[in-house]
mmCIF file of C-alpha atoms in Angstrom:
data_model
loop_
_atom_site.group_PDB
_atom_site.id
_atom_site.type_symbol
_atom_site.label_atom_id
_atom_site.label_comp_id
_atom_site.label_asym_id
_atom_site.label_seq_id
_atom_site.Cartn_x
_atom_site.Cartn_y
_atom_site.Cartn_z
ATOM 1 C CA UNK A 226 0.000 0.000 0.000
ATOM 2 C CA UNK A 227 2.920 2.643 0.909
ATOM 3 C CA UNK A 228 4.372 1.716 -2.238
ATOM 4 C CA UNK A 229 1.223 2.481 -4.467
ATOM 5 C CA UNK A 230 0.674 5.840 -2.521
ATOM 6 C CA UNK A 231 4.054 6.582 -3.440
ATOM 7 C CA UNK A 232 3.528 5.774 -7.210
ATOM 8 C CA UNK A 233 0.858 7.932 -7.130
ATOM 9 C CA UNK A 234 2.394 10.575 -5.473
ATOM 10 C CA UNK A 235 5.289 10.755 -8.218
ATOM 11 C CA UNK A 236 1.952 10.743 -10.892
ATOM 12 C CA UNK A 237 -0.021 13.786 -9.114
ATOM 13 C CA UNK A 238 3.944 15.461 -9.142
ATOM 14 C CA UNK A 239 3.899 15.454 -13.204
ATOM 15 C CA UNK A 240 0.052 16.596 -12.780
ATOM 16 C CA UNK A 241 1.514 19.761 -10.672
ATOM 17 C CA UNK A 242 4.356 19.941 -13.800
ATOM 18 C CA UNK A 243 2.071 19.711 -16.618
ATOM 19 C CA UNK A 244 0.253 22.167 -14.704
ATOM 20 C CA UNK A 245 3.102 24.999 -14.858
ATOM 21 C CA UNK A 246 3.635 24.332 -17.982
ATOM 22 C CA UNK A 247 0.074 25.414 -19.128
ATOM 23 C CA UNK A 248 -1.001 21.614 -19.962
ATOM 24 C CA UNK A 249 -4.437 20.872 -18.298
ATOM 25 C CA UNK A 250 -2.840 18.818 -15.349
ATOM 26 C CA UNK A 251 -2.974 15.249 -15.221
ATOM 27 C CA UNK A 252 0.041 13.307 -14.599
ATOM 28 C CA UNK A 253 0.801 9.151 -15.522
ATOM 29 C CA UNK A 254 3.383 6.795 -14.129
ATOM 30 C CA UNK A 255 4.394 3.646 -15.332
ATOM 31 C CA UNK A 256 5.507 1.322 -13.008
ATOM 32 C CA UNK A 257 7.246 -2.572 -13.594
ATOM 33 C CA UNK A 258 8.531 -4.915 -11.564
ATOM 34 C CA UNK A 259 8.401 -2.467 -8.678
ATOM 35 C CA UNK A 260 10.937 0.556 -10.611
ATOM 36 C CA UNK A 261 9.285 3.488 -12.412
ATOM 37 C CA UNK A 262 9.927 2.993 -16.253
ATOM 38 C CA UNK A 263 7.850 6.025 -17.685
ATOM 39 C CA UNK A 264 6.332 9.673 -15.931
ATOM 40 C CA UNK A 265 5.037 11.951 -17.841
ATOM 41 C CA UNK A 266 2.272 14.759 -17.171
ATOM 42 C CA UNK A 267 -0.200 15.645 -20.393
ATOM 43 C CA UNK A 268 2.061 16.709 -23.058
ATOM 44 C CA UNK A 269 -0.775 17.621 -25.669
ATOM 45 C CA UNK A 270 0.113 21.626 -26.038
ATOM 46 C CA UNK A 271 4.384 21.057 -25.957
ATOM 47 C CA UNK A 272 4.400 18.651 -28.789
ATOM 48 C CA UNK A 273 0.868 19.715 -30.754
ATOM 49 C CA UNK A 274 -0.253 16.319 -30.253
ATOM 50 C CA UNK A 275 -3.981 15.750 -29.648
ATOM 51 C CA UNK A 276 -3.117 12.430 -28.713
ATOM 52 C CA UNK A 277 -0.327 13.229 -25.711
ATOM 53 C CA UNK A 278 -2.206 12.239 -22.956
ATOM 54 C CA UNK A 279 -0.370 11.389 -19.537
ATOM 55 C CA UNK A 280 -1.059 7.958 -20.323
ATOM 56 C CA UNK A 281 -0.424 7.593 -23.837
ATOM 57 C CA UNK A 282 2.714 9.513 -23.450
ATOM 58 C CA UNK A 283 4.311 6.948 -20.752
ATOM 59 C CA UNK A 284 2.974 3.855 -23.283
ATOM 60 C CA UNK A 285 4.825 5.317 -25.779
ATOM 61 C CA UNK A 286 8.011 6.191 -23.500
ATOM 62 C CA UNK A 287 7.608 2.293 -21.322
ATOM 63 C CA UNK A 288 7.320 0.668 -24.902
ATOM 64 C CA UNK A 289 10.365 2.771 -26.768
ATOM 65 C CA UNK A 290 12.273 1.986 -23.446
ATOM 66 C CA UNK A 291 11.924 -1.576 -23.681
ATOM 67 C CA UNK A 292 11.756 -1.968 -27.279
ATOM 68 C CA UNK A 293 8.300 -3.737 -27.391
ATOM 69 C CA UNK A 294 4.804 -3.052 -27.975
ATOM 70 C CA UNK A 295 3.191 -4.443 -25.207
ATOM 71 C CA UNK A 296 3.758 -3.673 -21.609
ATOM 72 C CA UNK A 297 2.922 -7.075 -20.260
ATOM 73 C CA UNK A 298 2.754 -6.861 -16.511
ATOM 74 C CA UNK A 299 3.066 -3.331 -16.216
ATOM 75 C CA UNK A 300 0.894 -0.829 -13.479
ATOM 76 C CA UNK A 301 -0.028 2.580 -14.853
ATOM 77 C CA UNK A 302 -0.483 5.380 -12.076
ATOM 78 C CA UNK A 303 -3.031 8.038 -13.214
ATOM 79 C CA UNK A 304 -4.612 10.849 -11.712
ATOM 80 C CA UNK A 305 -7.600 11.551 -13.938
ATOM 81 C CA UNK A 306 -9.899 8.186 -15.244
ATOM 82 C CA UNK A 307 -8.688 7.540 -18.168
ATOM 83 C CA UNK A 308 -10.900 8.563 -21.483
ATOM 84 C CA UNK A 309 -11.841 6.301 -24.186
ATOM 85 C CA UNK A 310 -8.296 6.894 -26.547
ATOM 86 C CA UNK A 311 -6.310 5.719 -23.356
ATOM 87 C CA UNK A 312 -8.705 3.294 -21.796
ATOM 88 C CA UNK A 313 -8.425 1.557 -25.006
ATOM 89 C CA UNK A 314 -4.525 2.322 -25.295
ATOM 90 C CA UNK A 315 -4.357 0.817 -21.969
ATOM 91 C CA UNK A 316 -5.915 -2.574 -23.297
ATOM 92 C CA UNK A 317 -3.996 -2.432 -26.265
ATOM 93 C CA UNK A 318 -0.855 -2.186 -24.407
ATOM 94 C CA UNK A 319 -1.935 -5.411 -22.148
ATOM 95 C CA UNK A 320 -1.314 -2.898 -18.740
ATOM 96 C CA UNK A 321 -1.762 -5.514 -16.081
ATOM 97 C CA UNK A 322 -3.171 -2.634 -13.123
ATOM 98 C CA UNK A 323 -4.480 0.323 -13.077
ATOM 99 C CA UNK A 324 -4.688 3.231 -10.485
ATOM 100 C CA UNK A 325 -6.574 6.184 -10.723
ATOM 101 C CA UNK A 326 -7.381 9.113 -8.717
ATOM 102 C CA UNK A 327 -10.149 11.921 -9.722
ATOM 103 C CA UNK A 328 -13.419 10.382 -11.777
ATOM 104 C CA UNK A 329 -14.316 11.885 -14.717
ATOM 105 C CA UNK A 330 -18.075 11.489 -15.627
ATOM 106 C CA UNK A 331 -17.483 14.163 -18.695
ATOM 107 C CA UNK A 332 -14.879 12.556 -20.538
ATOM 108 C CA UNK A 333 -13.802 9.219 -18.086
ATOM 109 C CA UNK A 334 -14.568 5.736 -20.213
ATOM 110 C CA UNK A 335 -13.508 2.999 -17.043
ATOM 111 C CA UNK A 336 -16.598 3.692 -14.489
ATOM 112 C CA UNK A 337 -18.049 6.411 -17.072
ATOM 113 C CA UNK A 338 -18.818 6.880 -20.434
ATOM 114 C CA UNK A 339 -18.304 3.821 -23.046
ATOM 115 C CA UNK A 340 -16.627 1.651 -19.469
ATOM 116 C CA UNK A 341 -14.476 0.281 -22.179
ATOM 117 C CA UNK A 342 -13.390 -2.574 -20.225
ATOM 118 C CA UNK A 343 -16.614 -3.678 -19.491
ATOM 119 C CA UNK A 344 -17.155 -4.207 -23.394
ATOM 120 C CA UNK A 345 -17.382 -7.397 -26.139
ATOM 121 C CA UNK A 346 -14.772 -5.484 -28.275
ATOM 122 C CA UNK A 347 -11.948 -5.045 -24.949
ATOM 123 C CA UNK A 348 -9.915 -7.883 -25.544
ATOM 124 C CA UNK A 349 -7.500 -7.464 -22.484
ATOM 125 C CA UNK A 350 -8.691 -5.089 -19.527
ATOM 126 C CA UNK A 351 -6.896 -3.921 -16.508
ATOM 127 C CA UNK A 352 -7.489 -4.931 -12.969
ATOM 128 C CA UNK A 353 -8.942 -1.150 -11.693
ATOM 129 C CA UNK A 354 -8.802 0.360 -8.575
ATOM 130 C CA UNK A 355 -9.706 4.209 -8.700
ATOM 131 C CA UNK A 356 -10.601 6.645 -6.127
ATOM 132 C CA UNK A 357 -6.761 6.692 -4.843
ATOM 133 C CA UNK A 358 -5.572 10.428 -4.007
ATOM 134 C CA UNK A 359 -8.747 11.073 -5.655
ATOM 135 C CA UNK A 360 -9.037 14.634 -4.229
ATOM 136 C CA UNK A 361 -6.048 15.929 -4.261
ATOM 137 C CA UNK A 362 -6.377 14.928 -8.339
ATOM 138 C CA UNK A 363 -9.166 16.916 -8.616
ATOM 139 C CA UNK A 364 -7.836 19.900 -6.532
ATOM 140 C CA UNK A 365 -4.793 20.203 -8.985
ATOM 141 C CA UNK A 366 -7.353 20.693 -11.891
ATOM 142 C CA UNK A 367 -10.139 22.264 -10.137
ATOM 143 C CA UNK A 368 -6.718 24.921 -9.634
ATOM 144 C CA UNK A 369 -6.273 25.133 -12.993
ATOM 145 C CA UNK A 370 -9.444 25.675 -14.703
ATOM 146 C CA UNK A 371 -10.293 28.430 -11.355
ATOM 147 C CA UNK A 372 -6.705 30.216 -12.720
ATOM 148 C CA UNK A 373 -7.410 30.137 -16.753
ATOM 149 C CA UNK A 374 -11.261 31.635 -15.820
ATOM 150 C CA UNK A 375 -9.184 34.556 -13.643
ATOM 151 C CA UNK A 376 -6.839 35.333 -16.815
ATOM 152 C CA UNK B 106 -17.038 11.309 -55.766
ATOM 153 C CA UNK B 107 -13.875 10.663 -57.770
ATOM 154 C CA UNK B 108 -11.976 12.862 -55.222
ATOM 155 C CA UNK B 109 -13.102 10.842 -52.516
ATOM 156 C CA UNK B 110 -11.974 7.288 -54.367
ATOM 157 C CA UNK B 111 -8.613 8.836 -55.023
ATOM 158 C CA UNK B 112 -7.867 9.614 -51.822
ATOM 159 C CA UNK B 113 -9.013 6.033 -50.306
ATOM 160 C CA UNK B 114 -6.904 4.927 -53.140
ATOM 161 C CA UNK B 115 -4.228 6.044 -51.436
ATOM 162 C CA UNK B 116 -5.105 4.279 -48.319
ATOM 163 C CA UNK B 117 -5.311 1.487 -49.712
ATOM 164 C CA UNK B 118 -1.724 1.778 -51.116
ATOM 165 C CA UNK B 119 -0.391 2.617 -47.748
ATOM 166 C CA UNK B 120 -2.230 -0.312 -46.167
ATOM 167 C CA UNK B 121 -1.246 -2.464 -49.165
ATOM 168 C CA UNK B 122 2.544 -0.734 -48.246
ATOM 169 C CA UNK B 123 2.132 -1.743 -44.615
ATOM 170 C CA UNK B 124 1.575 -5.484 -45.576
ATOM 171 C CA UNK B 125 5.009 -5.340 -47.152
ATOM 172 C CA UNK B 126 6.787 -4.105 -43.889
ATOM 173 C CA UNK B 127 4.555 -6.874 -41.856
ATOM 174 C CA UNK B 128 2.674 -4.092 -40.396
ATOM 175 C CA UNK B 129 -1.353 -4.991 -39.928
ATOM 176 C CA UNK B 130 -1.932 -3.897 -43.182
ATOM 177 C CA UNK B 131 -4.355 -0.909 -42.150
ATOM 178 C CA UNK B 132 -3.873 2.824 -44.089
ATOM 179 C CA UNK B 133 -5.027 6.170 -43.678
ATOM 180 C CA UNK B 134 -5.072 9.547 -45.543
ATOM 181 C CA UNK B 135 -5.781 12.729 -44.313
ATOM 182 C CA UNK B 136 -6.806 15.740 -46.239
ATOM 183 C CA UNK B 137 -7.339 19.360 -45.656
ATOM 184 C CA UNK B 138 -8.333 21.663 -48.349
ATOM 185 C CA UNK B 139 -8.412 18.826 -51.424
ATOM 186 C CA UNK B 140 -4.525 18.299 -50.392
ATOM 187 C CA UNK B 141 -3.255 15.285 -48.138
ATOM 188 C CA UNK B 142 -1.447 16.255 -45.541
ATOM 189 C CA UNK B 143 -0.546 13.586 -44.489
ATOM 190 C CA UNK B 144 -0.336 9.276 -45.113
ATOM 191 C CA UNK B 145 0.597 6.151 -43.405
ATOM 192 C CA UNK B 146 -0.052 2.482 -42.798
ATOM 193 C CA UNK B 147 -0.260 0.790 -39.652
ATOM 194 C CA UNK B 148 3.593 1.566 -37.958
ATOM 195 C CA UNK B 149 3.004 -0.247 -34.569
ATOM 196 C CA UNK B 150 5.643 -2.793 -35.094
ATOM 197 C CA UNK B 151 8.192 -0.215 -36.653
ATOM 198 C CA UNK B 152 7.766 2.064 -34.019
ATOM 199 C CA UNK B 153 7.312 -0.335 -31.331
ATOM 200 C CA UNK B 154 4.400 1.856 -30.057
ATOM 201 C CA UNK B 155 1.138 0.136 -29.918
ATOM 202 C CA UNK B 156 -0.591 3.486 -30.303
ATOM 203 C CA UNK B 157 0.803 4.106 -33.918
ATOM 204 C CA UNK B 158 -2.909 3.216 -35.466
ATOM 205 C CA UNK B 159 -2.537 4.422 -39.057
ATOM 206 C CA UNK B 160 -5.324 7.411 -37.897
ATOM 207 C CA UNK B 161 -3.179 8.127 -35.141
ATOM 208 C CA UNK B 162 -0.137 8.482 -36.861
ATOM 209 C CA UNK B 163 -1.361 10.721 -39.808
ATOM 210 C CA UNK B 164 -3.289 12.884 -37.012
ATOM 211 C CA UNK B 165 0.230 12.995 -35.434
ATOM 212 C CA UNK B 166 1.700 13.623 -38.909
ATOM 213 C CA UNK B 167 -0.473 16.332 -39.682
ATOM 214 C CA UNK B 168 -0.541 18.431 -36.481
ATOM 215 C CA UNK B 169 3.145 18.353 -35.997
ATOM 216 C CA UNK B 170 3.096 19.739 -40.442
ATOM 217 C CA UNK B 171 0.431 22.159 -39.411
ATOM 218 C CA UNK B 172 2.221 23.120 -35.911
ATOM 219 C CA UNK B 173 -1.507 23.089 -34.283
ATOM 220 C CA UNK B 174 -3.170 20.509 -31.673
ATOM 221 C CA UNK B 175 -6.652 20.411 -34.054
ATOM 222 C CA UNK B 176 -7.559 19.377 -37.300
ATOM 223 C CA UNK B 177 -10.544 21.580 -37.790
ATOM 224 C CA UNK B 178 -11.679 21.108 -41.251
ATOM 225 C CA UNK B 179 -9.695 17.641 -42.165
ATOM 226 C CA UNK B 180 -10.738 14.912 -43.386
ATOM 227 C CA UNK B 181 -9.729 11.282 -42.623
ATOM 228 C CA UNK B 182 -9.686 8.180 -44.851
ATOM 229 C CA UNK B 183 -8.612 4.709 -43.601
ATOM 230 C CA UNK B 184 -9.596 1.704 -44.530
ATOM 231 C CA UNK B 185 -11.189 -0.254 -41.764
ATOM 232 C CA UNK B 186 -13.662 1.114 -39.063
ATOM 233 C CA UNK B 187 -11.309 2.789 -36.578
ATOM 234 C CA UNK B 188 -11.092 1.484 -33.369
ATOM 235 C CA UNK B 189 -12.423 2.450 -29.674
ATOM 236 C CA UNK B 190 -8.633 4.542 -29.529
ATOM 237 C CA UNK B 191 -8.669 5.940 -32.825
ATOM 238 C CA UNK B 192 -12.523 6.590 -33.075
ATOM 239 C CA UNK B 193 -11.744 8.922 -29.799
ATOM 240 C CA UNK B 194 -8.281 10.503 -31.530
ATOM 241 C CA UNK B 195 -10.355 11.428 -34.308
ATOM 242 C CA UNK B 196 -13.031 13.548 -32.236
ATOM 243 C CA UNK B 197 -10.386 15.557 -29.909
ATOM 244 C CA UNK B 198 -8.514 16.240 -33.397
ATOM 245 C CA UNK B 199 -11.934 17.735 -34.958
ATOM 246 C CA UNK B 200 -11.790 16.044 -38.020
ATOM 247 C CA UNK B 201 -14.547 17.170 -39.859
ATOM 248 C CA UNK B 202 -15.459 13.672 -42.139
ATOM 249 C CA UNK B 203 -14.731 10.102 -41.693
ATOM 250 C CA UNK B 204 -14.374 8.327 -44.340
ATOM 251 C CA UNK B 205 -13.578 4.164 -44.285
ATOM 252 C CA UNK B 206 -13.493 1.125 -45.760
ATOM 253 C CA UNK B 207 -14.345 -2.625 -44.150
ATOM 254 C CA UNK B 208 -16.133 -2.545 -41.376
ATOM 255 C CA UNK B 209 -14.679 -4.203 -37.861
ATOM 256 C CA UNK B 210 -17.028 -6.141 -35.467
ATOM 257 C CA UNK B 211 -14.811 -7.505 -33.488
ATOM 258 C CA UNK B 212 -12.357 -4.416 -32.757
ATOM 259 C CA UNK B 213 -14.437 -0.736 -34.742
ATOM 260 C CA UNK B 214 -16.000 1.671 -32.835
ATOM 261 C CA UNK B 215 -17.966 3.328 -35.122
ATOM 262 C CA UNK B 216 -20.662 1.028 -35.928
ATOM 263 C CA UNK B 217 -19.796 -1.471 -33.749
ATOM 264 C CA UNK B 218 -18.696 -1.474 -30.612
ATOM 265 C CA UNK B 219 -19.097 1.234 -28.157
ATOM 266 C CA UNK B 220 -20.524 3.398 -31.070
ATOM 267 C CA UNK B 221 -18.569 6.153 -29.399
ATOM 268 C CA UNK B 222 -19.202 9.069 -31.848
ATOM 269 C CA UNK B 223 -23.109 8.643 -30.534
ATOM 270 C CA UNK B 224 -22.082 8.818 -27.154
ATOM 271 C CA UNK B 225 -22.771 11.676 -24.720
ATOM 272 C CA UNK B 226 -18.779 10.980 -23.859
ATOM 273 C CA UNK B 227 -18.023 12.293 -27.110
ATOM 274 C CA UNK B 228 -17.731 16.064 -27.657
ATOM 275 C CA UNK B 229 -17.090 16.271 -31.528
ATOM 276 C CA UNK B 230 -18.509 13.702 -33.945
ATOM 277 C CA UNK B 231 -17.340 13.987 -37.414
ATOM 278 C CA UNK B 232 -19.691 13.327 -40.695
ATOM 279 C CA UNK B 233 -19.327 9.532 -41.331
ATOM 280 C CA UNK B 234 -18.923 8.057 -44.724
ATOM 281 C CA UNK B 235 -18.716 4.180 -44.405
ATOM 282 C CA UNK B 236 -18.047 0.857 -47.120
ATOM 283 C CA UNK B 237 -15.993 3.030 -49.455
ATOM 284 C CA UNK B 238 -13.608 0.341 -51.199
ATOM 285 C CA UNK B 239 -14.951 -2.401 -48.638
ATOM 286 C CA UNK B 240 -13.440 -5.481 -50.540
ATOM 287 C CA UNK B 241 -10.539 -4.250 -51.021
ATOM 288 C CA UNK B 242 -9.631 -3.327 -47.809
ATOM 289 C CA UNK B 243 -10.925 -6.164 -46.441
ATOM 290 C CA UNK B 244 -9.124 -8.171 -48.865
ATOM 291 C CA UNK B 245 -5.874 -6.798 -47.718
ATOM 292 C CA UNK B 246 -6.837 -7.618 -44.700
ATOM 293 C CA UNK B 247 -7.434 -11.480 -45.428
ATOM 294 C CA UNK B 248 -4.656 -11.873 -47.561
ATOM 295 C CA UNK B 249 -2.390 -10.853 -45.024
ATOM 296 C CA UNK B 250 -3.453 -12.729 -42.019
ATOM 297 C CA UNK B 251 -3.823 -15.836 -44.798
ATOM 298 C CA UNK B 252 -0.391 -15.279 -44.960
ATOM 299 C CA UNK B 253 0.779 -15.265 -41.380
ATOM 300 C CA UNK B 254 -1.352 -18.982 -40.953
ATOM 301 C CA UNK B 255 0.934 -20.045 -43.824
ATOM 302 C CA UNK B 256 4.154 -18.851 -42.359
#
């Protein structure tokens, strides 16, 4: 347990970072065999990539890393549900766990939206446990949408 | 009209190109203004990045050409039903119509699946054009995994 809170720790630290660097703050960490092997926060506005999630951006990191396309085994740390592009990365990418902190009943696809891994056409889903540092997620975006509606 | 079959024409090349690197032979074309922008197969095994979805790398392709994180305007040609990742790639990029081949039951998102462009998850649905060039890409498709039980 001290060692999840820790993982997640490190993934609401790349939330803060994403959030100074004017990305909409959510932060991923990729964790296997107990050592971290991807962090990233959302990377969408730095490299004009719609796709640059937190989460896709440590997938594509973990798998360049270990020169494979799957990520067998793996845990992702995230502090924002995933939506349906990364819920469905995350299956693709056979992540074995995943954590997640704030839910997102807007955009989220695990417990909202499509609940990808509840569907005929996911082929591999994670075990999920959400809720973890679940406020403190939200806080660090609640921030940051009360600061762009003050500018 | 015969714009339109050009342009899936050149899917199909690039998922007939794909085959030939032993990529899932899948391709995709996108177009803004009657020009492409941008055009690629399937690169997941190339890349070792199980994200690299032919629509996901030519929406890639075409915001890093266009230096922006949308694709207002664009238009997307692949040849099978895009998936539950891609289908949601294509609505945060804005494209404007989707345009594709064979349809997917096990694996699309479109019309099968978790439907997601009619779901109240999804913020931007773009005009759908489906069963241009079906056979074809299906037969692409067919050869190649015909192939792969052969090896």
């Amino acid at each position: 347990m001290a060692e999840t809170t820790h993982f997640m720790d490190l993934a609401l630290a790349e939330a803060q970072a994403a959030s100074f660097r004017d990305e909409v703050p959510i932060g991923a960490v990729l964790v296997l065999d107990g050592r971290v092997i991807a962090r990233s926060g959302n990377r969408t506005r730095e490299l004009n990539d719609v796709t640059a999630h937190a989460e896709i951006a440590v997938i594509r990191m973990a798998c360049e890393e270990l020169g494979q396309e799957r990520l067998t085994g793996a845990d992702l740390y995230v502090t924002l549900e995933p939506c349906t592009m990364c819920a469905a990365a995350i299956s693709f990418a056979r992540i074995r766990r995943l954590y997640y902190g704030a839910n997102d009943p807007k955009g989220g696809a695990v417990e909202s939206g499509v609940r990808f891994f509840n569907q005929p056409t996911c082929h591999h889903a994670p075990e999920v446990y959400s809720g973890m540092a679940e406020m403190e997620s939200a806080e660090i975006l609640r921030g940051f949408f009360q600061g762009k509606r003050g500018e």
